[in-house]
Coordinates of C-alpha atoms (C1' of nucleotides) in Angstrom, one line a residue:
Chain D
M183 CA 4.8 -17.2 18.0
R184 CA 5.2 -13.7 19.2
V185 CA 5.6 -10.7 16.9
R186 CA 5.7 -7.0 17.4
F187 CA 5.0 -3.8 15.7
A188 CA 7.5 -1.2 17.0
P189 CA 6.9 2.2 15.6
S190 CA 8.7 5.3 16.8
P191 CA 6.3 8.2 17.5
T192 CA 8.2 10.7 15.5
G193 CA 5.7 11.2 12.7
Y194 CA 2.3 10.0 11.4
P195 CA 2.4 6.5 10.2
H196 CA 1.9 5.9 6.5
A197 CA 1.0 3.0 4.2
G198 CA 4.5 1.5 4.5
N199 CA 4.3 1.5 8.3
L200 CA 0.8 0.1 8.4
R201 CA 1.7 -2.6 6.0
T202 CA 4.4 -3.7 8.3
A203 CA 2.0 -3.7 11.2
L204 CA -0.5 -5.6 9.1
Y205 CA 1.9 -8.3 8.1
N206 CA 2.9 -8.8 11.7
W207 CA -0.7 -8.9 12.8
L208 CA -1.7 -11.3 10.0
F209 CA 1.2 -13.6 10.9
A210 CA 0.2 -13.6 14.6
R211 CA -3.4 -14.2 13.9
H212 CA -2.6 -16.9 11.4
C213 CA -0.4 -18.8 13.8
G214 CA -2.5 -18.1 16.8
G215 CA 0.4 -16.1 18.2
R216 CA 0.6 -12.8 20.0
F217 CA 0.7 -9.4 18.4
I218 CA 2.6 -6.9 20.5
L219 CA 2.6 -3.1 20.1
R220 CA 5.8 -1.4 21.4
I221 CA 6.4 2.3 21.3
E222 CA 10.0 3.1 20.5
D223 CA 10.2 6.6 21.9
T224 CA 13.9 6.9 22.4
D225 CA 14.5 10.0 20.4
R226 CA 13.6 12.8 22.7
E227 CA 14.1 15.5 20.1
R228 CA 11.9 14.0 17.5
T229 CA 9.1 12.5 19.5
L230 CA 5.8 14.0 18.7
P231 CA 3.2 14.1 21.5
D232 CA 0.3 13.3 19.2
A233 CA 2.0 10.6 17.2
E234 CA 1.2 7.7 19.5
P235 CA -2.5 8.5 19.8
Y236 CA -2.6 8.8 16.0
L237 CA -0.8 5.5 15.6
K238 CA -3.2 3.7 17.9
E239 CA -6.2 5.3 16.2
A240 CA -4.9 4.1 12.8
L241 CA -4.4 0.6 14.1
R242 CA -7.8 0.5 15.5
W243 CA -9.4 1.9 12.4
L244 CA -7.8 -0.8 10.3
G245 CA -8.8 -3.4 12.9
L246 CA -5.3 -4.4 13.9
D247 CA -5.8 -5.1 17.6
W248 CA -2.8 -5.7 19.7
D249 CA -2.6 -8.3 22.5
E250 CA 0.0 -6.6 24.5
G251 CA 1.1 -3.0 24.5
P252 CA 0.1 0.4 25.7
E253 CA -3.5 0.6 27.1
V254 CA -3.9 -3.2 27.2
G255 CA -0.8 -4.0 29.2
G256 CA 0.7 -7.4 29.3
P257 CA 3.3 -9.6 31.1
A258 CA 6.4 -8.1 29.4
G259 CA 5.6 -4.4 30.0
P260 CA 6.1 -1.6 30.1
Y261 CA 5.7 -1.4 26.4
R262 CA 7.0 2.2 26.0
Q263 CA 10.7 2.3 25.8
S264 CA 11.0 5.6 27.6
E265 CA 9.6 3.7 30.6
R266 CA 12.3 1.0 30.4
L267 CA 15.4 3.0 30.8
D268 CA 16.6 1.2 33.9
I269 CA 16.5 -2.1 32.0
Y270 CA 18.8 -0.7 29.3
H271 CA 21.2 0.7 31.7
R272 CA 21.5 -2.5 33.6
L273 CA 22.1 -4.5 30.5
A274 CA 24.5 -2.0 29.1
D275 CA 26.5 -2.3 32.3
E276 CA 26.4 -6.1 31.9
L277 CA 27.9 -5.8 28.4
I278 CA 30.6 -3.4 29.6
A279 CA 31.4 -5.9 32.4
R280 CA 31.8 -8.6 29.8
G281 CA 34.0 -6.4 27.7
A282 CA 31.5 -6.4 24.9
A283 CA 30.8 -2.7 25.2
Y284 CA 32.7 0.4 26.4
R285 CA 32.2 4.0 27.3
C286 CA 33.2 6.5 24.7
Y287 CA 34.0 10.0 25.7
C288 CA 34.7 11.4 22.2
P289 CA 32.9 14.8 21.6
R290 CA 30.7 15.1 18.7
E291 CA 33.1 17.4 16.9
R292 CA 35.8 14.7 17.0
L293 CA 33.3 12.2 15.7
E294 CA 32.5 14.4 12.8
A295 CA 36.1 15.1 12.0
V296 CA 37.0 11.5 12.1
R297 CA 34.1 10.6 9.8
A298 CA 35.1 13.3 7.3
A299 CA 38.8 12.3 7.4
R300 CA 38.0 8.6 6.9
R301 CA 35.7 9.5 4.0
A302 CA 38.4 11.6 2.4
A303 CA 40.9 8.8 2.9
N304 CA 38.5 6.2 1.7
L305 CA 38.8 4.2 4.9
H306 CA 35.9 1.8 5.5
P307 CA 33.8 1.9 7.4
Y308 CA 33.5 5.7 7.5
G309 CA 32.2 5.7 11.1
Y310 CA 33.8 5.7 14.5
D311 CA 37.6 4.9 14.7
R312 CA 37.3 3.1 18.1
H313 CA 39.4 5.6 19.8
C314 CA 38.0 4.9 23.2
R315 CA 38.0 1.2 22.8
A316 CA 41.8 0.9 23.2
W317 CA 42.2 2.4 26.6
S318 CA 43.7 0.6 29.5
E319 CA 41.7 -0.1 32.7
A320 CA 43.5 2.7 34.4
E321 CA 42.7 5.2 31.7
R322 CA 39.1 4.2 31.9
Q323 CA 39.0 4.8 35.6
E324 CA 40.5 8.1 35.2
R325 CA 37.9 9.2 32.6
A326 CA 35.1 7.9 34.7
A327 CA 36.3 9.7 37.7
A328 CA 36.4 13.0 35.8
G329 CA 32.7 12.6 35.2
A330 CA 32.8 13.5 31.6
P331 CA 29.7 12.8 29.4
F332 CA 29.9 9.6 27.5
V333 CA 28.0 7.2 25.3
V334 CA 28.2 3.4 25.5
R335 CA 29.4 1.7 22.4
F336 CA 29.2 -1.9 21.3
A337 CA 32.6 -3.5 20.7
I338 CA 32.2 -5.1 17.3
P339 CA 34.4 -8.2 16.9
L340 CA 37.3 -7.2 14.8
A341 CA 37.1 -10.2 12.5
G342 CA 34.7 -12.8 11.3
E343 CA 31.4 -12.4 9.7
T344 CA 27.8 -12.3 10.8
G345 CA 24.9 -13.6 8.8
W346 CA 21.4 -15.0 9.1
E347 CA 18.8 -16.8 7.1
D348 CA 16.3 -14.1 6.3
A349 CA 12.8 -15.5 6.0
I350 CA 12.2 -13.4 2.9
R351 CA 15.5 -13.0 1.2
G352 CA 17.6 -16.0 2.1
Y353 CA 21.1 -16.0 3.6
I354 CA 22.6 -12.6 4.1
T355 CA 26.0 -12.1 5.5
Y356 CA 28.2 -9.1 6.5
S357 CA 31.9 -9.0 7.3
N358 CA 32.3 -7.7 10.8
R359 CA 35.1 -5.4 9.5
E360 CA 32.5 -3.3 7.7
L361 CA 30.8 -2.5 11.0
D362 CA 31.9 0.4 13.3
D363 CA 31.2 0.4 17.0
H364 CA 27.7 1.7 17.2
V365 CA 26.2 3.5 20.1
L366 CA 24.1 1.6 22.5
L367 CA 23.3 4.3 25.1
K368 CA 23.3 7.9 24.2
S369 CA 24.7 10.6 26.4
D370 CA 21.2 11.6 27.5
G371 CA 20.8 8.1 29.0
Y372 CA 18.4 6.9 26.3
P373 CA 19.2 3.8 24.4
T374 CA 19.5 3.8 20.6
Y375 CA 17.2 1.7 18.4
Q376 CA 20.2 -0.6 17.9
F377 CA 20.1 -1.5 21.6
A378 CA 16.6 -1.1 22.9
N379 CA 15.3 -3.1 20.0
V380 CA 17.4 -6.1 20.7
V381 CA 16.9 -5.9 24.5
D382 CA 13.1 -5.6 24.2
D383 CA 12.7 -8.2 21.5
H384 CA 14.5 -10.6 23.7
L385 CA 12.8 -9.7 26.9
M386 CA 9.4 -9.7 25.3
G387 CA 10.0 -13.1 23.8
I388 CA 9.7 -12.0 20.2
T389 CA 10.1 -15.0 17.9
H390 CA 9.8 -13.4 14.5
V391 CA 11.0 -9.9 13.6
I392 CA 9.1 -8.7 10.6
R393 CA 10.3 -5.3 9.7
A394 CA 11.2 -3.0 6.8
E395 CA 14.2 -3.5 4.6
E396 CA 15.9 -0.4 5.9
W397 CA 17.0 -2.6 8.9
V398 CA 18.9 -5.1 6.9
P399 CA 22.3 -3.4 7.3
S400 CA 21.9 -3.1 11.1
T401 CA 20.8 -6.7 11.6
P402 CA 24.4 -8.0 11.9
R403 CA 24.8 -5.5 14.8
H404 CA 21.7 -6.9 16.4
L405 CA 22.9 -10.4 15.9
L406 CA 26.2 -9.6 17.5
E407 CA 24.4 -8.2 20.5
Y408 CA 22.3 -11.3 20.9
Q409 CA 25.6 -13.2 20.7
A410 CA 27.2 -11.0 23.3
F411 CA 24.3 -11.6 25.7
G412 CA 24.2 -15.3 24.9
W413 CA 20.6 -14.9 23.7
E414 CA 18.8 -16.8 21.0
P415 CA 18.0 -14.4 18.1
P416 CA 14.6 -14.4 16.6
V417 CA 13.8 -15.2 12.9
F418 CA 14.2 -12.1 10.8
A419 CA 12.0 -11.3 7.8
H420 CA 12.8 -8.1 6.0
L421 CA 10.1 -6.5 3.9
S422 CA 10.9 -4.4 0.8
L423 CA 9.9 -0.8 0.8
I424 CA 6.8 0.6 -0.9
T425 CA 7.6 3.0 -3.7
E426 CA 5.8 5.7 -5.6
P427 CA 4.6 5.3 -9.2
G428 CA 7.1 6.5 -11.8
G429 CA 9.8 8.2 -9.8
K430 CA 10.2 5.6 -7.0
K431 CA 10.9 7.4 -3.8
L432 CA 8.2 7.7 -1.3
S433 CA 6.5 11.1 -1.4
K434 CA 3.9 12.8 0.7
R435 CA 1.4 12.3 -2.1
L436 CA 0.6 8.6 -1.8
G437 CA 2.4 6.0 0.2
A438 CA 3.9 8.5 2.7
R439 CA 0.6 10.2 3.4
P440 CA -0.6 9.9 6.9
I441 CA -2.8 6.8 6.7
L442 CA -5.9 8.4 8.3
D443 CA -6.0 10.8 5.3
Y444 CA -7.4 7.8 3.4
R445 CA -10.2 7.5 5.9
E446 CA -11.0 11.2 5.3
E447 CA -11.3 10.5 1.6
G448 CA -13.7 7.6 2.1
Y449 CA -11.6 4.6 1.8
L450 CA -13.0 1.6 3.8
P451 CA -10.5 0.1 6.3
E452 CA -11.2 -3.4 5.0
A453 CA -10.4 -2.3 1.5
L454 CA -7.2 -0.6 2.5
V455 CA -6.2 -3.7 4.5
N456 CA -6.9 -5.8 1.4
F457 CA -4.9 -3.5 -0.8
L458 CA -2.0 -3.2 1.7
A459 CA -1.9 -7.0 2.1
L460 CA -1.5 -7.4 -1.7
L461 CA 1.2 -4.8 -1.8
G462 CA 4.1 -7.2 -1.4
W463 CA 2.3 -10.4 -0.6
S464 CA 0.4 -12.9 -2.6
P465 CA -1.6 -16.0 -1.5
G466 CA -0.1 -17.8 -4.5
G467 CA -3.2 -18.2 -6.7
N468 CA -5.4 -15.6 -8.3
R469 CA -7.1 -14.3 -5.2
E470 CA -7.6 -10.5 -5.1
I471 CA -10.5 -9.6 -2.9
M472 CA -10.0 -11.0 0.5
A473 CA -11.7 -10.1 3.7
P474 CA -9.6 -9.9 6.9
A475 CA -10.6 -13.4 8.0
E476 CA -9.5 -14.8 4.6
L477 CA -6.2 -12.9 4.7
I478 CA -5.5 -14.4 8.1
E479 CA -6.2 -17.8 6.8
L480 CA -4.1 -17.5 3.8
F481 CA -1.2 -15.4 5.1
S482 CA 2.3 -16.8 5.2
L483 CA 5.8 -15.4 5.3
E484 CA 6.6 -17.5 2.2
G485 CA 4.0 -15.4 0.2
I486 CA 5.9 -12.2 0.8
V487 CA 7.8 -11.0 -2.3
P488 CA 11.4 -9.7 -1.9
H489 CA 11.1 -6.9 -4.4
P490 CA 9.8 -3.4 -3.7
S491 CA 6.2 -2.6 -4.8
T492 CA 4.7 0.5 -6.1
F493 CA 1.7 2.1 -4.5
D494 CA -1.0 2.1 -7.1
L495 CA -3.8 4.4 -6.3
E496 CA -5.9 3.1 -9.2
K497 CA -5.9 -0.3 -7.8
L498 CA -6.8 0.9 -4.3
D499 CA -9.7 2.8 -5.8
W500 CA -10.9 -0.3 -7.6
I501 CA -10.7 -2.4 -4.5
N502 CA -12.4 0.3 -2.5
G503 CA -15.2 0.4 -5.0
V504 CA -15.6 -3.4 -4.8
Y505 CA -16.0 -3.1 -1.0
I506 CA -18.4 -0.1 -1.3
R507 CA -20.6 -2.1 -3.6
K508 CA -20.7 -4.9 -1.2
L509 CA -22.0 -2.7 1.6
R510 CA -25.5 -3.4 2.8
P511 CA -27.9 -0.4 2.6
A512 CA -27.7 0.3 6.4
D513 CA -23.9 0.1 6.4
L514 CA -23.7 2.3 3.4
L515 CA -25.9 4.9 5.1
E516 CA -23.9 4.9 8.3
R517 CA -20.5 5.1 6.5
A518 CA -21.5 7.7 4.0
L519 CA -23.6 9.9 6.1
P520 CA -20.6 11.7 7.7
F521 CA -19.5 12.7 4.2
L522 CA -22.8 14.2 3.4
Q523 CA -22.7 16.0 6.7
R524 CA -19.3 17.4 6.1
A525 CA -20.4 18.6 2.6
G526 CA -23.3 20.4 4.2
L527 CA -25.9 18.3 2.4
V528 CA -27.5 17.3 5.6
H529 CA -27.3 18.8 9.1
T530 CA -24.7 17.7 11.5
L531 CA -27.5 16.1 13.3
P532 CA -29.5 14.9 10.3
T533 CA -33.2 15.3 10.5
E534 CA -35.4 12.2 10.1
S535 CA -36.3 13.2 6.6
E536 CA -32.7 13.9 5.7
R537 CA -31.7 10.4 7.0
E538 CA -34.5 8.9 4.9
L539 CA -33.5 10.8 1.8
A540 CA -29.9 9.7 2.3
A541 CA -31.0 6.1 2.9
R542 CA -33.0 6.1 -0.3
S543 CA -30.6 8.0 -2.5
L544 CA -27.3 6.5 -1.5
P545 CA -28.0 3.0 -2.8
L546 CA -28.7 4.7 -6.2
V547 CA -25.2 6.0 -6.5
Q548 CA -23.5 3.1 -4.7
D549 CA -22.3 1.5 -8.0
R550 CA -20.6 4.7 -9.0
L551 CA -18.6 5.3 -5.8
R552 CA -15.0 4.5 -5.6
R553 CA -14.6 6.5 -2.4
L554 CA -17.3 7.5 0.0
G555 CA -16.0 11.1 -0.3
E556 CA -17.5 11.1 -3.8
A557 CA -21.0 10.6 -2.4
P558 CA -21.8 14.3 -1.8
E559 CA -21.0 15.2 -5.4
L560 CA -22.9 12.2 -6.9
A561 CA -26.0 12.6 -4.7
E562 CA -26.0 16.3 -4.3
F563 CA -29.0 16.9 -6.6
F564 CA -31.2 14.9 -4.2
F565 CA -30.5 17.3 -1.4
R566 CA -30.2 20.8 -3.0
D567 CA -33.1 22.7 -4.5
P568 CA -32.7 23.8 -7.1
P569 CA -30.1 21.4 -8.3
E570 CA -27.0 22.7 -10.1
Y571 CA -27.7 22.7 -13.8
D572 CA -24.8 21.7 -16.0
P573 CA -24.8 24.2 -18.9
R574 CA -23.8 21.6 -21.4
A575 CA -26.6 19.4 -20.3
V576 CA -29.1 22.2 -20.5
Q577 CA -27.8 23.1 -24.0
K578 CA -28.1 19.6 -25.2
W579 CA -31.5 18.6 -23.9
L580 CA -33.5 21.6 -22.8
D581 CA -32.6 24.1 -25.5
P582 CA -33.9 22.1 -28.6
I583 CA -37.3 23.3 -29.8
E584 CA -39.0 20.0 -29.0
A585 CA -38.0 20.1 -25.3
R586 CA -41.0 22.2 -24.3
A587 CA -43.5 19.8 -25.7
I588 CA -41.8 16.8 -24.1
L589 CA -41.5 18.4 -20.7
V590 CA -45.0 19.8 -20.7
R591 CA -46.5 16.5 -21.5
T592 CA -44.3 14.7 -19.1
R593 CA -45.2 17.2 -16.3
D594 CA -48.9 16.8 -17.1
A595 CA -48.6 13.0 -17.1
F596 CA -46.8 13.2 -13.7
R597 CA -49.5 15.5 -12.3
R598 CA -52.1 12.9 -13.0
L599 CA -50.3 10.2 -11.1
D600 CA -52.0 9.1 -7.8
Q601 CA -49.3 6.6 -7.0
W602 CA -45.7 7.8 -7.2
N603 CA -43.2 5.1 -7.5
E604 CA -40.7 3.7 -10.0
A605 CA -43.2 1.7 -11.9
T606 CA -45.9 4.5 -12.3
V607 CA -43.2 7.0 -13.3
E608 CA -41.8 4.7 -15.9
E609 CA -45.2 4.0 -17.3
A610 CA -46.0 7.7 -17.5
V611 CA -42.8 8.5 -19.3
R612 CA -43.2 5.7 -21.8
R613 CA -46.7 6.7 -22.5
V614 CA -45.7 10.2 -23.2
A615 CA -43.0 8.9 -25.6
A616 CA -45.5 6.8 -27.4
E617 CA -48.0 9.7 -27.7
L618 CA -45.2 11.8 -29.1
E619 CA -44.1 9.0 -31.4
M620 CA -40.6 9.2 -29.9
R621 CA -38.2 6.8 -28.4
A622 CA -38.4 6.6 -24.6
A623 CA -34.8 7.9 -24.5
D624 CA -35.9 11.1 -26.1
V625 CA -38.2 11.8 -23.2
I626 CA -36.0 10.4 -20.6
H627 CA -33.0 12.6 -21.3
P628 CA -34.6 16.0 -21.1
T629 CA -36.6 14.9 -18.1
R630 CA -33.5 13.9 -16.3
V631 CA -31.8 17.2 -17.1
A632 CA -34.8 19.1 -15.9
A633 CA -35.1 17.1 -12.7
T634 CA -31.4 16.7 -11.8
G635 CA -29.5 19.2 -13.9
R636 CA -27.3 16.5 -15.3
T637 CA -27.0 14.0 -18.1
E638 CA -25.4 11.3 -15.9
G639 CA -26.7 9.5 -12.9
P640 CA -28.9 6.7 -11.7
G641 CA -31.8 5.5 -13.7
L642 CA -34.4 8.2 -14.2
F643 CA -37.3 6.3 -12.8
E644 CA -35.7 5.3 -9.6
T645 CA -34.3 8.8 -9.3
L646 CA -37.7 10.4 -9.6
A647 CA -39.3 7.9 -7.3
V648 CA -36.8 9.0 -4.6
L649 CA -37.1 12.7 -5.4
G650 CA -40.9 12.5 -5.0
K651 CA -43.7 13.9 -7.0
E652 CA -43.8 17.3 -5.6
R653 CA -40.1 18.1 -6.0
T654 CA -40.0 16.5 -9.4
L655 CA -42.9 18.7 -10.6
A656 CA -41.4 21.8 -9.1
R657 CA -38.1 21.2 -10.8
I658 CA -39.7 20.6 -14.2
E659 CA -41.7 23.8 -13.9
D660 CA -38.6 25.6 -12.8
A661 CA -36.5 24.2 -15.7
L662 CA -39.3 25.1 -18.1
R663 CA -39.3 28.7 -16.9
R664 CA -35.5 29.1 -16.8
F665 CA -34.1 27.1 -19.7
V666 CA -36.7 25.9 -22.2
P667 CA -37.4 28.2 -25.1
G668 CA -40.8 28.8 -26.6
G669 CA -42.7 29.7 -23.4
Chain B
rG173 C1' 32.9 5.8 -2.4
rG174 C1' 31.8 1.1 0.4
rC175 C1' 28.4 -2.7 2.0
rC176 C1' 23.6 -5.0 1.3
rC177 C1' 18.9 -6.0 -1.2
rU178 C1' 16.0 -6.3 -5.7
rA179 C1' 14.8 -7.2 -11.1
rU180 C1' 8.1 -11.3 -15.1
rC181 C1' 2.9 -6.9 -19.0
rG182 C1' 2.6 0.6 -17.4
rU183 C1' 1.2 -1.2 -12.1
rC184 C1' 0.2 -5.5 -8.3
rU185 C1' 1.6 -10.4 -9.0
rA186 C1' 1.4 -16.3 -10.3
rG187 C1' 5.4 -19.2 -11.8
rU188 C1' 10.1 -22.7 -8.3
rG189 C1' 14.1 -26.6 -15.3
rG190 C1' 9.8 -28.6 -20.0
rU191 C1' 3.4 -23.5 -19.5
rC192 C1' 0.4 -20.9 -25.9
rA193 C1' 4.4 -17.3 -19.4
rG194 C1' -1.6 -17.3 -15.9
rG195 C1' -4.7 -13.7 -13.0
rA196 C1' -5.9 -8.6 -11.4
rC197 C1' -5.8 -3.0 -11.9
rG198 C1' -5.4 0.4 -15.9
rC199 C1' -6.3 1.0 -21.1
rC200 C1' -9.1 -0.3 -25.8
rG201 C1' -13.4 -2.7 -28.1
rG202 C1' -18.3 -5.6 -27.9
rG203 C1' -22.9 -6.8 -25.1
rU204 C1' -26.7 -5.2 -21.4
rU205 C1' -29.3 -0.2 -21.0
rC206 C1' -32.6 6.0 -20.6
rU207 C1' -27.1 8.5 -19.6
rC208 C1' -23.0 7.5 -16.5
rA209 C1' -21.5 3.8 -13.5
rG210 C1' -21.9 -1.4 -12.6
rC211 C1' -22.2 -6.2 -14.7
rU212 C1' -20.4 -9.2 -18.7
rC213 C1' -17.4 -10.9 -23.0
rG214 C1' -13.0 -10.1 -25.7
rG215 C1' -8.4 -7.5 -26.8
rU216 C1' -3.6 -4.9 -25.7
rA217 C1' 0.9 -5.7 -22.9
rA218 C1' 6.2 -8.8 -19.7
rC219 C1' 10.5 -12.7 -18.3
rC220 C1' 16.7 -5.9 -17.9
rG221 C1' 21.4 -7.3 -21.0
rG222 C1' 25.4 -10.7 -21.8
rG223 C1' 27.8 -15.1 -20.7
rG224 C1' 27.5 -19.9 -18.7
rU225 C1' 25.2 -25.0 -16.5
rU226 C1' 21.6 -28.3 -18.9
rC227 C1' 18.8 -32.3 -23.9
rG228 C1' 16.0 -28.0 -22.2
rA229 C1' 16.0 -22.1 -18.7
rA230 C1' 11.6 -16.6 -16.5
rU231 C1' 13.3 -20.4 -13.0
rC232 C1' 20.3 -22.4 -11.3
rC233 C1' 25.5 -19.8 -11.5
rC234 C1' 28.7 -15.5 -13.0
rC235 C1' 29.4 -10.6 -14.9
rG236 C1' 27.2 -6.2 -16.3
rU237 C1' 23.1 -2.6 -16.1
rA238 C1' 19.2 -0.4 -13.5
rG239 C1' 16.4 0.8 -9.1
rG240 C1' 16.4 0.8 -3.9
rG241 C1' 18.3 0.6 1.3
rC242 C1' 22.2 1.6 4.9
rU243 C1' 26.6 4.2 5.9
rA244 C1' 24.0 9.5 13.0
rC245 C1' 24.5 10.1 20.3
rC246 C1' 17.3 9.1 14.0
rA247 C1' 14.5 5.3 13.9

RNA sequence: GGCCCUAUCGUCUAGUGGUCAGGACGCCGGGUUCUCAGCUCGGUAACCGGGGUUCGAAUCCCCGUAGGGCUACCA
């Protein structure tokens, strides 16, 4: 089994592109086949210089390693189409010699006029009228001698039909009469996708073409080319598109966002892979959370659904949260630290104490994270002195008249502690509550607001244990001075 | 306009002629608890419509309808 992912470097790959890559990769890994990366840079106008590096970075981030392709090489290279022009020319000439292709000298203006006229007259297909296909050998020679610019077009059989058994959607067939003679070689000497794709898939020994649904209508053209060459076509599997919630069309907001944006927001690659795998494929049972190794084991073409699927950010967030919660403390620290750095909570090169504070505080907010990017906000009060006080929290828990007594006694109890840890802090708080004949919660809430500025967050005792005695006392003093009436 | 694809809870999906149509996200409620989150228990919610075929259709066929794709010297 040999499959390929063949993006064109004309933009930054999004979820749809990467899902296609993922399915190819999963299929190859499942079968023990080869996953090939091929860069289809045949559009000289639209090719972006940084698109290929970005693409490779995205694949690497998601863990989709390629066995052959740019950087790693391979026996069927080069793997960049712009480096294979001689091959396309040679094979185009071969097709011309066989009478399966011909040179077309029609200027663009004529093409456009023809298209408009056919559309107006409702003549199908709307495309090229095969003007140059009808010439005699003498006329061809004449044109060639004149040295006019030309494209090479494929001579679609005038009758019959072309079909294939799609691995995802069953038998699909087209009447050849619906197909116009498409361009194989452009006038700039570059091949079109319709040609390079077929040539390379054959030369690279691709056995299964797993690609997006947008290619369905051009598949008969590809099949006809295989036929003209006398080549065995691969198995085709056409994936449905990913759509947006509500509206449908892909927008820049979700599915069409450059995939690395998700990294910036703190999505874990294995979570995104899990999510993408589920977006149009199912292992059959009720499995939801699957690590890459499990996906590889369970993946099959049969499990791919034929209908489009909507990109559901809520579900991605849930899956990401599941993966974040599974992170071991050391991994959590390494993965979340960059977000704390970017938010300015720790230095770009964190000090030893910053690292330690991060290592101790991050596990406390771990359960609450859906994206690592939320870590700075959730853990901020551990790093900033004084913390930011939420006015509503202050109003509710520090303003009432009994707040002073509670906080003063709690502070005094804390001061007396020799050992400062979760257990001693808890004991002290509960003792204060007992002395005041209050519920523990009545002491806990004001103390939390005084120490963190918020009503929400990790358990108070573990929070204070991490914050330390000194900073806890300083914050309570500070809160007493600033917010608590009756001083 | 033409050709092609698709159609199960709001969303992702299981289902392959006989099921109380299952699971997950979300949402709602209970429990745990110092809050939030998490965890946990429970609930809400679907076979696009109409014809067939069949003893019996979510499952097979046809026709609608709806959504999507393609219709470039872009991929």
